[in-house]
Coordinates of C-alpha atoms and ligand atoms in Angstrom, one line a residue:
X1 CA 0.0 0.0 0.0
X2 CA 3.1 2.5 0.8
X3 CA 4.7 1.9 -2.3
X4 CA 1.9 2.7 -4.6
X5 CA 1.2 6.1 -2.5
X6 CA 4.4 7.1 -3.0
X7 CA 4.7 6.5 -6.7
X8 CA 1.1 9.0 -7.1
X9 CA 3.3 11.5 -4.7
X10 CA 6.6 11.3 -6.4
X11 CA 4.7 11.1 -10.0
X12 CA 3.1 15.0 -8.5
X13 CA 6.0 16.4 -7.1
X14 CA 7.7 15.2 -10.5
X15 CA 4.9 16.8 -12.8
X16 CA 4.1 20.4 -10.0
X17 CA 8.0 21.0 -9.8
X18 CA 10.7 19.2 -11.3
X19 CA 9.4 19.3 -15.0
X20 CA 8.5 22.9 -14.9
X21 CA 11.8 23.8 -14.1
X22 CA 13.6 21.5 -16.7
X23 CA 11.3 22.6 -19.1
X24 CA 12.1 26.5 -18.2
X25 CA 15.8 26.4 -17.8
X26 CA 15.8 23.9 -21.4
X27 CA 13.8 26.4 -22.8
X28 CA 13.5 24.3 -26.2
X29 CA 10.9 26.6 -27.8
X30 CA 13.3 29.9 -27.3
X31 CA 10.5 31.7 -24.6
X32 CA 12.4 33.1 -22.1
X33 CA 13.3 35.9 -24.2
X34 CA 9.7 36.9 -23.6
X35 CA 9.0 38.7 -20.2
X36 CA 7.1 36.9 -17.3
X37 CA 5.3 38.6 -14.4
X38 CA 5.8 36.4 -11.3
X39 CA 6.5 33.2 -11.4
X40 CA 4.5 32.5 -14.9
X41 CA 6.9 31.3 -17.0
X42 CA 7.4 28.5 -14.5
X43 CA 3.8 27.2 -13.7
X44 CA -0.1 27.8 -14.8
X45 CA -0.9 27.8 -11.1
X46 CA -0.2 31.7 -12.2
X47 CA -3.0 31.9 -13.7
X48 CA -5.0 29.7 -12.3
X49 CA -5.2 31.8 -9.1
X50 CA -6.2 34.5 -10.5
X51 CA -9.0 32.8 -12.4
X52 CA -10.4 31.5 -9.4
X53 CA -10.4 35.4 -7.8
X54 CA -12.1 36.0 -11.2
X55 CA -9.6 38.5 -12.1
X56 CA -7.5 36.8 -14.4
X57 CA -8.5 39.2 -17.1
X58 CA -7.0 42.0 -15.0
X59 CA -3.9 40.3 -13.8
X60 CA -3.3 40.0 -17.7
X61 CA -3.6 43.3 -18.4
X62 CA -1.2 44.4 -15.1
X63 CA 1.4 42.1 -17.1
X64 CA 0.6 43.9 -20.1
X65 CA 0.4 47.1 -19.2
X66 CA 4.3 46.7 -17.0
X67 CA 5.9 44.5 -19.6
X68 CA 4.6 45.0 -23.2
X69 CA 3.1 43.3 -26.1
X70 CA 4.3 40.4 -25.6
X71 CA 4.2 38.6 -22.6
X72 CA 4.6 35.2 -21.0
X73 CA 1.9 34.1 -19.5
X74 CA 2.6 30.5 -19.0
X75 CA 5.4 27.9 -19.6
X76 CA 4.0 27.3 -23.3
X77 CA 1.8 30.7 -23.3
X78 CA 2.5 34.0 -25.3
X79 CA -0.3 36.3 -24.8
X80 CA 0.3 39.4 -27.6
X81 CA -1.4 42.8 -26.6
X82 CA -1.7 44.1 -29.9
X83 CA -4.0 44.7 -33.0
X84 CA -2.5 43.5 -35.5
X85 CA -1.6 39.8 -33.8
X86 CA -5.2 40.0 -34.0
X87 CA -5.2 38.9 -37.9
X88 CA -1.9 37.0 -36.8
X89 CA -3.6 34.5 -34.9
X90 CA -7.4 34.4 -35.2
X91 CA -7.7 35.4 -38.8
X92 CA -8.9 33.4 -42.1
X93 CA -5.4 32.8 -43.1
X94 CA -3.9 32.0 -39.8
X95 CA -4.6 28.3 -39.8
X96 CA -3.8 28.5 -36.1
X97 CA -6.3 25.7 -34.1
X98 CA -7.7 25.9 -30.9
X99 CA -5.6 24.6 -28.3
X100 CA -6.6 22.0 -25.5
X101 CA -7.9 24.7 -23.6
X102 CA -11.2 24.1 -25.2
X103 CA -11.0 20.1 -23.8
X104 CA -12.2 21.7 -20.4
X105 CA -15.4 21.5 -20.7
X106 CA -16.0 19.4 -23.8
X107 CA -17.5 16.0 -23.6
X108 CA -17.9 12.9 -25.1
X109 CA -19.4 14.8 -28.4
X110 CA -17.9 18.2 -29.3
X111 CA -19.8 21.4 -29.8
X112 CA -18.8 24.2 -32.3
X113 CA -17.5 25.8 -29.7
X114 CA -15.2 23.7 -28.6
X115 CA -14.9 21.3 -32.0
X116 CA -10.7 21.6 -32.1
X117 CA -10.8 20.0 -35.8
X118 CA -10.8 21.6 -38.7
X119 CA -12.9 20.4 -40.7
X120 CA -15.6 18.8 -37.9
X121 CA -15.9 22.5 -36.9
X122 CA -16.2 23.3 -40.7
X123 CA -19.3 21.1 -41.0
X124 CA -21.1 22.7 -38.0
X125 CA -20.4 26.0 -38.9
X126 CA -22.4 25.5 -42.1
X127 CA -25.1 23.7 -40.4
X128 CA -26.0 26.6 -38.2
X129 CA -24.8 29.4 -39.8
X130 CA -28.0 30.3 -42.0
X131 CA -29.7 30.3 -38.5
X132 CA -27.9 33.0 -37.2
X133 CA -27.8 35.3 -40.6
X134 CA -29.1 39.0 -39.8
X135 CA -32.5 37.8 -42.7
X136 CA -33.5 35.3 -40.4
X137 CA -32.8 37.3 -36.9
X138 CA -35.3 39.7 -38.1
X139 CA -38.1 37.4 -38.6
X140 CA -37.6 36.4 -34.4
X141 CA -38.7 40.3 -33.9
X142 CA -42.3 38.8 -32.4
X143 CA -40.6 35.9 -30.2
X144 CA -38.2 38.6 -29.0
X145 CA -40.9 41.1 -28.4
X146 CA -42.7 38.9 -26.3
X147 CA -40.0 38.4 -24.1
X148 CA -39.7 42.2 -23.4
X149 CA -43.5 42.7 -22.7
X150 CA -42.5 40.3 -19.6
X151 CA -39.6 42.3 -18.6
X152 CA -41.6 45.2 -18.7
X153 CA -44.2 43.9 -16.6
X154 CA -41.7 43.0 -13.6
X155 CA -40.4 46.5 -13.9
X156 CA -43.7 47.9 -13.5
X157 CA -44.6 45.7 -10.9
X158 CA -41.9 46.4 -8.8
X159 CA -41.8 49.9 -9.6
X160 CA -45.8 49.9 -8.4
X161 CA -44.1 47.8 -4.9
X162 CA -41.2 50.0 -4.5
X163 CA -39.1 47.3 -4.6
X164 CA -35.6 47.4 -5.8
X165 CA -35.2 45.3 -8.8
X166 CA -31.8 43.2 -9.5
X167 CA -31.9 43.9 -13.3
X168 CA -28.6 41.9 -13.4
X169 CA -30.5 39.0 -13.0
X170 CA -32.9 39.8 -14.9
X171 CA -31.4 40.4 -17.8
X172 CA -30.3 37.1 -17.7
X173 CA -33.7 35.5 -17.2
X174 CA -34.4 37.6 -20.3
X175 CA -31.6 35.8 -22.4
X176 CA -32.3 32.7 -21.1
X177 CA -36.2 32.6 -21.8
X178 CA -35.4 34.0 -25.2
X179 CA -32.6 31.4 -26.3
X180 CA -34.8 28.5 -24.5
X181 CA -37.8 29.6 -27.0
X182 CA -35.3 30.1 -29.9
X183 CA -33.8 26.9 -29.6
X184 CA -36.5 24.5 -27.9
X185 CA -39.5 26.6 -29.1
X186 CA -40.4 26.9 -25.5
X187 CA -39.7 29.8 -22.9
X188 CA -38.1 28.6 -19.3
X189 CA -40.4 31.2 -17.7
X190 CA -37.9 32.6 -15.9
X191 CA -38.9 36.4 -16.0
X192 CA -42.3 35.5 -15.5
X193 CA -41.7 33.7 -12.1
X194 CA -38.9 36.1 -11.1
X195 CA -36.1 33.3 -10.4
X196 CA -34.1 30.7 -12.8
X197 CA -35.3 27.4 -11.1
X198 CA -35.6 24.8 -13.8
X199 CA -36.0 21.2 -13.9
X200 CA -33.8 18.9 -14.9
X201 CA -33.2 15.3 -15.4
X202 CA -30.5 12.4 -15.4
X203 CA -30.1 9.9 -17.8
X204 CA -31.9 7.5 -15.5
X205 CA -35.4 9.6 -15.3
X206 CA -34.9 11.6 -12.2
X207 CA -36.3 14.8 -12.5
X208 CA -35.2 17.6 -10.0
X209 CA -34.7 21.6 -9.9
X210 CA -31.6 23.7 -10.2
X211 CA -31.1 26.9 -10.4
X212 CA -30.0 27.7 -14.1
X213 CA -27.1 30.5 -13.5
X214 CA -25.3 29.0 -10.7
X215 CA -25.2 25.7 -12.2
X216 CA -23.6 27.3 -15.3
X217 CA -21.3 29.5 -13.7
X218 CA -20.3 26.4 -11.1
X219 CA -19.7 25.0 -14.3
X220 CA -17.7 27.7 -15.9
X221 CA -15.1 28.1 -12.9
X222 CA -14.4 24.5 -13.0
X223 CA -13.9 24.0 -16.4
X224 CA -11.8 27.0 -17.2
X225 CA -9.6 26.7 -13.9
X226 CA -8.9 23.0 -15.0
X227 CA -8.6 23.6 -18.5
X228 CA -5.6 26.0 -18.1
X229 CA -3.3 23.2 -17.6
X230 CA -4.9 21.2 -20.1
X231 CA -2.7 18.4 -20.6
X232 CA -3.2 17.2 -17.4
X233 CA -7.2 17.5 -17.9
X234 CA -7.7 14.0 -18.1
X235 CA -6.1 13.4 -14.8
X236 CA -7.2 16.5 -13.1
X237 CA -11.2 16.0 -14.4
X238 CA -11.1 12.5 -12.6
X239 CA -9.4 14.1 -9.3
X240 CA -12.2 17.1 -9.4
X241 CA -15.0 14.8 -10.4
X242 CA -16.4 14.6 -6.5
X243 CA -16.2 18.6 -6.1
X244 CA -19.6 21.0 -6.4
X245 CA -18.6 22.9 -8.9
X246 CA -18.4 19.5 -11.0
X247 CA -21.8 18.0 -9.8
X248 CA -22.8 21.8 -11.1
X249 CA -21.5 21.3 -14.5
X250 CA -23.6 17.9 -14.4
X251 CA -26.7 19.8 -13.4
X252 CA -26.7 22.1 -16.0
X253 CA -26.0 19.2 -18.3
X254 CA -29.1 17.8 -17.4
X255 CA -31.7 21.0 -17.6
X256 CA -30.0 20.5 -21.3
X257 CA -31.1 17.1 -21.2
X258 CA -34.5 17.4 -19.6
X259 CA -35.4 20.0 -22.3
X260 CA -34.0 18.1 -25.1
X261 CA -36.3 15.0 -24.2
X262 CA -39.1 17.0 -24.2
X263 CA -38.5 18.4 -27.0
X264 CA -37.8 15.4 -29.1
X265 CA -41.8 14.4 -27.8
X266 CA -43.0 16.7 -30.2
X267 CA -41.4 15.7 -33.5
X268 CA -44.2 17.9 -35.1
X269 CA -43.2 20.7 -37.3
X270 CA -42.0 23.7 -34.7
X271 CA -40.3 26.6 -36.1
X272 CA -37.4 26.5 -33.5
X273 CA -33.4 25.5 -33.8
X274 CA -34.2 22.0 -32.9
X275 CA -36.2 21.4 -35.8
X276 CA -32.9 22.3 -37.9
X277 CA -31.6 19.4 -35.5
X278 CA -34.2 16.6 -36.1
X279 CA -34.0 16.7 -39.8
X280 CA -30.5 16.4 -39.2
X281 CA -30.8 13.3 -37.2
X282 CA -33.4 12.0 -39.7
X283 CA -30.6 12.5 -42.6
X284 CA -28.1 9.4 -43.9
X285 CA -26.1 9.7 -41.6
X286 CA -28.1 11.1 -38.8
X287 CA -26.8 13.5 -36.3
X288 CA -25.9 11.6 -32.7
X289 CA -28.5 12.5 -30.2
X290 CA -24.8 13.3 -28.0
X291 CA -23.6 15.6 -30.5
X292 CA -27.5 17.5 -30.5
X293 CA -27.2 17.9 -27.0
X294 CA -24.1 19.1 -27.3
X295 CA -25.0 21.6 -29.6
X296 CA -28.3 22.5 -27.2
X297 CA -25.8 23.3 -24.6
X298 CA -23.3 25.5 -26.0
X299 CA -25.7 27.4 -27.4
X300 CA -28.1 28.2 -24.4
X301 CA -24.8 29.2 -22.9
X302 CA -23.0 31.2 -24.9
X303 CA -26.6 32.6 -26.3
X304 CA -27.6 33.6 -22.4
X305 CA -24.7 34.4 -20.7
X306 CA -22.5 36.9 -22.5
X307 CA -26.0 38.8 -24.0
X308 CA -27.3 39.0 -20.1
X309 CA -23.6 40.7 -19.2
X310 CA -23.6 43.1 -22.6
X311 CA -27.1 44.1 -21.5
X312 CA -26.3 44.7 -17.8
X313 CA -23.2 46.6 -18.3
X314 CA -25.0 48.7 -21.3
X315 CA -27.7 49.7 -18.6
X316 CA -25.2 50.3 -15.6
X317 CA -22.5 52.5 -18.0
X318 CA -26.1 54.8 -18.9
X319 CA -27.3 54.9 -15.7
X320 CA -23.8 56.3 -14.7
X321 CA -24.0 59.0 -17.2
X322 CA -26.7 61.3 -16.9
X323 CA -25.5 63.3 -19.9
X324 CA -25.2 60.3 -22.2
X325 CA -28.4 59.0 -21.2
X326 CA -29.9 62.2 -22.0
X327 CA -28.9 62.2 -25.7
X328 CA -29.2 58.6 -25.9
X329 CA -33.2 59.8 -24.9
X330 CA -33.2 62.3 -27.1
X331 CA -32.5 60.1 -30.4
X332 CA -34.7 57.4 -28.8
X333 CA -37.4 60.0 -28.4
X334 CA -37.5 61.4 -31.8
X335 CA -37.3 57.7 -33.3
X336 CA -40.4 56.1 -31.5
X337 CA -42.3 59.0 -29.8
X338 CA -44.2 57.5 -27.2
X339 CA -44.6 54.3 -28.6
X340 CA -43.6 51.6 -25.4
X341 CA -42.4 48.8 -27.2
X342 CA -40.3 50.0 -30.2
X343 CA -40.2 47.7 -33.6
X344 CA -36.5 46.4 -34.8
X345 CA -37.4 48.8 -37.6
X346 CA -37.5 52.0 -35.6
X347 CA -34.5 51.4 -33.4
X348 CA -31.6 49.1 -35.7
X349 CA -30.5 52.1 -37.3
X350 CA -30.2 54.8 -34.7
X351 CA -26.1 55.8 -34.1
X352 CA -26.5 57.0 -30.8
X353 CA -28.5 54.1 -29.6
X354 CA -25.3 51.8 -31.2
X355 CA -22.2 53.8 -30.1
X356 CA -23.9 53.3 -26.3
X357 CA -24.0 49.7 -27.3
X358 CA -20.1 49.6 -29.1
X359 CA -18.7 51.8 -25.9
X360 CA -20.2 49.3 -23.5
X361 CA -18.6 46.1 -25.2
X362 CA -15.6 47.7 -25.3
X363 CA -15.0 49.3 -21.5
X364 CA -16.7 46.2 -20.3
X365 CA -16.4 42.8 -23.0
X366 CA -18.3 39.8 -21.8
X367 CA -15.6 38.2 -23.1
X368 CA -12.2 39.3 -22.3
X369 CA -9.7 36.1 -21.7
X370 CA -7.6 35.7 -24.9
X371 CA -8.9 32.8 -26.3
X372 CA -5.7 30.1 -27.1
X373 CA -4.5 29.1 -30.4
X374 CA -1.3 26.8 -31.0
X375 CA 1.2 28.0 -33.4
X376 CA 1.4 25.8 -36.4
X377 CA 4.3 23.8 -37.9
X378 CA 7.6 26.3 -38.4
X379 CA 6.4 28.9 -35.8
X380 CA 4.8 32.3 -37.2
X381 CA 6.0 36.4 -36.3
X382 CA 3.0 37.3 -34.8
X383 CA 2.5 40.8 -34.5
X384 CA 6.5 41.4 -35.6
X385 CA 8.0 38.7 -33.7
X386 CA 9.0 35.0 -34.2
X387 CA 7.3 32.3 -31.8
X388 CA 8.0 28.9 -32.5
X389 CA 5.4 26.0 -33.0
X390 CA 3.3 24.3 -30.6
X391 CA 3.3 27.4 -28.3
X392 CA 0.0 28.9 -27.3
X393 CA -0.7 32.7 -28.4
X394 CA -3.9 34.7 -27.2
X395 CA -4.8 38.2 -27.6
X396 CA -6.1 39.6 -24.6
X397 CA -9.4 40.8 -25.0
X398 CA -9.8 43.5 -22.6
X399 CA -6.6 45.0 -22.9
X400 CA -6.7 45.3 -26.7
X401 CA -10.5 47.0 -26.2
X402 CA -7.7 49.4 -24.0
X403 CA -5.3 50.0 -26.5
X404 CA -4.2 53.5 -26.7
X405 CA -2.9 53.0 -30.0
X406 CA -6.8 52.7 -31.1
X407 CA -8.8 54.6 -28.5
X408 CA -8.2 57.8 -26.8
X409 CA -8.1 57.9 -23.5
X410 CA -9.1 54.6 -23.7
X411 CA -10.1 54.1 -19.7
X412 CA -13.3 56.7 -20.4
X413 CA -16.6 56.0 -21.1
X414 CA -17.2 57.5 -24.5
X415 CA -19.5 56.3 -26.9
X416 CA -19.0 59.8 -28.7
X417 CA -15.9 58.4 -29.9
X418 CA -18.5 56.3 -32.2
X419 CA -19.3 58.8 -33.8
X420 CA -17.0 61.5 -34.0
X421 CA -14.1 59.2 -34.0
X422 CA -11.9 57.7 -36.5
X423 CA -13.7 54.1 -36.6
X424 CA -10.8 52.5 -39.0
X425 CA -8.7 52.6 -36.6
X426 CA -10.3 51.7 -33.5
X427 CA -12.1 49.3 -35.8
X428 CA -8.5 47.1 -36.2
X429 CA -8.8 46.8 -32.0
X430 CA -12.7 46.5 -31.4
X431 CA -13.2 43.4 -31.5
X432 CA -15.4 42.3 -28.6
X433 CA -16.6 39.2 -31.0
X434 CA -13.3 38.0 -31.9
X435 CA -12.8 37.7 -35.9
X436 CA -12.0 34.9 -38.4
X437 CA -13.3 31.5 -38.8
X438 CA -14.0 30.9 -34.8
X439 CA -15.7 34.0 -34.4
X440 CA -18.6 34.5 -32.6
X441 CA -21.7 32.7 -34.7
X442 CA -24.3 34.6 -32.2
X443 CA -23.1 38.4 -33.1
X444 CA -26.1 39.6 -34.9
X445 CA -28.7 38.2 -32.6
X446 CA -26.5 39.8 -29.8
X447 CA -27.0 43.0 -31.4
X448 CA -30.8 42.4 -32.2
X449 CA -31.4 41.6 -28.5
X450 CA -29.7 44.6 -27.2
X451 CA -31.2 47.1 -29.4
X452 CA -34.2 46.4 -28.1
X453 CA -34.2 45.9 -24.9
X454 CA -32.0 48.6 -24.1
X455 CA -33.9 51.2 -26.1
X456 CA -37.3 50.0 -24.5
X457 CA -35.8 50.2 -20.9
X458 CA -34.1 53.5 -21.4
X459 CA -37.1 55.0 -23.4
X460 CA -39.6 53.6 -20.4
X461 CA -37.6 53.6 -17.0
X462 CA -35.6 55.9 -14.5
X463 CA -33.4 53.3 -12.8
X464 CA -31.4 54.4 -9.2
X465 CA -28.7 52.1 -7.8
X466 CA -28.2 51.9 -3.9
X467 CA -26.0 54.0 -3.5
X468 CA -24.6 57.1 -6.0
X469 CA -21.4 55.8 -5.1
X470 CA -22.8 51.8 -6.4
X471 CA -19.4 49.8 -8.6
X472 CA -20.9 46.9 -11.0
X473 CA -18.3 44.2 -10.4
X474 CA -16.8 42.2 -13.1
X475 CA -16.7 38.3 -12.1
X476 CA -14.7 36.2 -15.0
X477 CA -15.3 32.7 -14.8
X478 CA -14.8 32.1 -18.8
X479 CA -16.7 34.7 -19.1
X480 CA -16.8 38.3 -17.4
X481 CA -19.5 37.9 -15.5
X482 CA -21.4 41.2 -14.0
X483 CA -22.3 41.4 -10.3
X484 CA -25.6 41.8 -8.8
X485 CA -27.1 45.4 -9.5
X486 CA -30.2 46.3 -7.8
X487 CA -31.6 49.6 -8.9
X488 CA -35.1 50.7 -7.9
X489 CA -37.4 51.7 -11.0
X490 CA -40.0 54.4 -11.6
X491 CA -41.9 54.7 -14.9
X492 CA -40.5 57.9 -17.0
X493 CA -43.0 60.8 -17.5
X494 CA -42.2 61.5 -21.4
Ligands
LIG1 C1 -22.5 40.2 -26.4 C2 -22.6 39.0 -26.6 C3 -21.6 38.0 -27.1 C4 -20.2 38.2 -27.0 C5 -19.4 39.3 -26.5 C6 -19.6 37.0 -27.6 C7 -18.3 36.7 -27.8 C8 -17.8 35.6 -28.4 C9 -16.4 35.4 -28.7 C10 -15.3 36.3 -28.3 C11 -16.2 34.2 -29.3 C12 -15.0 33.5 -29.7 C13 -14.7 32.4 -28.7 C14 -13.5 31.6 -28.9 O1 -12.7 31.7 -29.9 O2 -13.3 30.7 -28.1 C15 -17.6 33.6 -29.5 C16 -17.9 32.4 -30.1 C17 -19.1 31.9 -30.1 N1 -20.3 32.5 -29.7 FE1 -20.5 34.3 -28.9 N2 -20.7 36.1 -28.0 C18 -21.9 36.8 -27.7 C19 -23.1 36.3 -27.9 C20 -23.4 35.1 -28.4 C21 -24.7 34.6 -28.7 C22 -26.0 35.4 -28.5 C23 -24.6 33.3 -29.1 C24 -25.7 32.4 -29.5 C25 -25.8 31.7 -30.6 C26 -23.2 33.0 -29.2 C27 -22.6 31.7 -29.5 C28 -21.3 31.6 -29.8 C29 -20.8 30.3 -30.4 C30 -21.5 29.0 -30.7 C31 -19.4 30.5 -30.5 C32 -18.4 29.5 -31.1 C33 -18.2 29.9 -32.6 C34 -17.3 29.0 -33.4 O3 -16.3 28.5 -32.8 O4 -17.5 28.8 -34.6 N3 -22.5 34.1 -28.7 N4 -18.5 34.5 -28.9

């Protein structure tokens, strides 16, 4: 019984912190040259600590901001703060492949999200991209609509209580009853009700309730702190498989799986995503059930949980700035007059309403980890210098949404600079969706959801926080998560 013991202890000390330190002072792939904060170079438990304070984003940026463009952020990670590494690494031509990052929270089937392949990515970017086209966003205007006339209601109704309302959560009830309709044909209810309880159900027919958010974001902090060190994800999944945070990720898995069963009882014609899905199955050869759900779950995640953070931090950044909101009122009031619920017509083309919408994504991006890519066979200069193959290269997100280069006085909320500013050139740093091939599939609906629902809210609502002195915290998981934001809410007088 000792001896074994001490193999799995000597086999850890080996792998935490002899072979880090061979591998740094080797230095095979030439990355010393580039400059480390702490102790980065050495391990990932660098950055693994700051992702489970959820500030890993920030940490980054420190790095950035103290050592340059290019910095080490890893033993095999070069994270490049700077525009044009943007086209470098993420662009048509770069032929750079997601790295094993992306195995974190993948499963037995992949999703397009986390599909590593080429070409298996390839075929389910066609599949769903027609989907996602700005012809056949417009045509959800009614499902949409629907949705808002819900949100509305809880703001009146707790405007008519005096309660204060946590529009943070909210929001994301919003997201998620929209993307559970637009996907399953079927809203979760969650604005309705006021909470995200759902059911869900194992394999085995259990059927119990979870709350939708925390399961996913359990899910999130697990998967991305884990998937850091990747290569030792299938050791480090088995060791973490008894912790909350996993049993999370398995609950979210099966409110996926409890709505997918249901669905698949109504094989009659339903003009929702998963109809796209069953003819697929029904085809020769027919789409796995595993790969369906798959496909279920990345998309009622990335479809709720970035859009419910856009939308918050839209809202907080307005309700910060009297004198923007004021314009942004003014353009809105001139557009729809005192119509309540405004039509995608009246509001898609309004420049104030979209600079608000630009400046938020960029001061405060749902997404602002730099998303890994592995340098290709014979290494590439990215962004003017050399890194060899096999590394891993990111942009950072919310440091190149800082650039100076690109913005002026990047740190201020501006959304003027929309449209007084020069927009070619910020335009080679904003990109809050990412760009090329991997890009985010969801960008138009993003923008459809956000259009409206901030320009009903800000056309309809005063909005107070606690306290004048009230911060909206950023939380990154995978993600950068807002914090709770209760404001109370009174009807405007127009
Ligand atoms: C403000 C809202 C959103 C932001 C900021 C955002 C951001 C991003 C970013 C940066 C990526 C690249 C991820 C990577 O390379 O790993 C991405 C990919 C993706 N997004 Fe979004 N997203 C948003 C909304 C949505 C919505 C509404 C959907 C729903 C369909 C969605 C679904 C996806 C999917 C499926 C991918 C993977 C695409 C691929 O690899 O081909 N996103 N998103």
């Amino acid at each position: 019984m000792i001896l074994p013991i001490a193999i799995v202890f000597f086999a850890a000390f080996f792998i935490l912190f002899i072979q880090p330190v061979l591998v740094y002072f080797l230095d095979k792939k030439h990355l010393r040259k580039f400059p480390a904060p702490a102790y980065a170079g050495l391990s990932s438990l660098w950055r693994i600590s700051h992702n489970l304070r959820r500030q890993h984003y920030q940490a980054i940026h420190n790095a950035h901001q103290q050592l340059g463009t290019h910095v080490r952020i890893g033993p095999n990670h070069i994270s490049v703060s700077d525009p044009l590494a943007m086209n470098d690494i993420y662009g048509h031509g770069a032929n750079m492949l997601k790295e094993g990052f992306y195995d974190g929270g993948a499963g037995e089937f992949r999703n397009l999200a986390d599909a590593r392949v080429k070409a298996e990515h390839q075929r389910k970017r066609r599949m769903l991209a027609h989907i996602f086209a700005q012809k056949t966003i417009v045509s959800l205007e009614p499902m949409v609509r629907g949705t808002i006339t819900a949100l509305v209601e809880q703001v009146d109704k707790h405007a008519a209580d005096e309660r204060p309302i946590n529009l943070r959560r909210y929001m994301n009830y919003f997201t998620i009853d929209f993307f559970s309709q637009l996907v399953y044909g079927e809203s979760l209810g969650c604005v309705r009700r006021g909470n995200d309880i759902v059911t869900a159900e194992t394999k085995d027919g259990k059927v119990y309730q979870v709350p939708f958010i925390k399961s996913l974001h359990e899910a999130m902090i697990m998967n991305t702190a884990l998937a850091i060190e990747a290569p030792l994800l299938p050791i480090t999944k088995k060791l973490f498989k008894w912790h909350p945070y996993a049993r999370s990720g398995l609950d979210y898995e099966n409110v996926i799986y409890h709505k997918t069963s249901k669905r698949l009882q109504k094989p009659e014609a339903q003009d929702d995503i998963f109809a796209k899905f069953m003819k697929s199955m029904n085809s020769d050869p027919g789409m796995p059930i595993g790969e369906v759900l798959a496909e279920c779950s990345v998309l009622m995640n990335g479809g709720t949980d970035t859009t419910a953070a856009a939308l918050t931090n839209t809202i907080y950044l307005l309700y910060k700035h009297p004198a923007t909101l004021r314009k942004l009122r003014a353009e809105l009031g001139d557009a729809i007059g005192d119509v309540n619920l405004p039509s995608y017509d009246q509001v898609s083309q309004l420049p104030y309403l979209r600079a608000c919408i630009e400046e938020s994504l960029r001061l405060r991006p749902a997404s602002s980890m730099g998303l890994p890519r592995i340098v290709p066979k014979g290494g590439r200069v990215i962004a003017g210098k050399f890194i060899e193959e096999d590394v891993t290269v990111s942009v950072p997100t919310y440091t190149l949404l800082r650039d100076p280069q690109a913005f002026d006085e990047p740190e201020r909320y501006n959304p003027d600079r929309w449209i007084d500013g020069d927009r070619e050139k910020m335009s080679k740093a904003h990109l809050p969706f990412s760009t090329g091939p991997r890009a985010c599939i969801g960008r138009n609906i993003a923008y459809f959801e956000q259009l409206l629902v901030i320009a009903t809210l800000v056309h309809s609502f005063d909005f107070e926080f606690e306290s004048p002195d009230f911060k909206l915290e950023i939380a990154e998981r995978f993600n950068s998560n807002p914090g709770e934001m209760f404001v109370t809410c009174h009807r405007r007088s127009q």
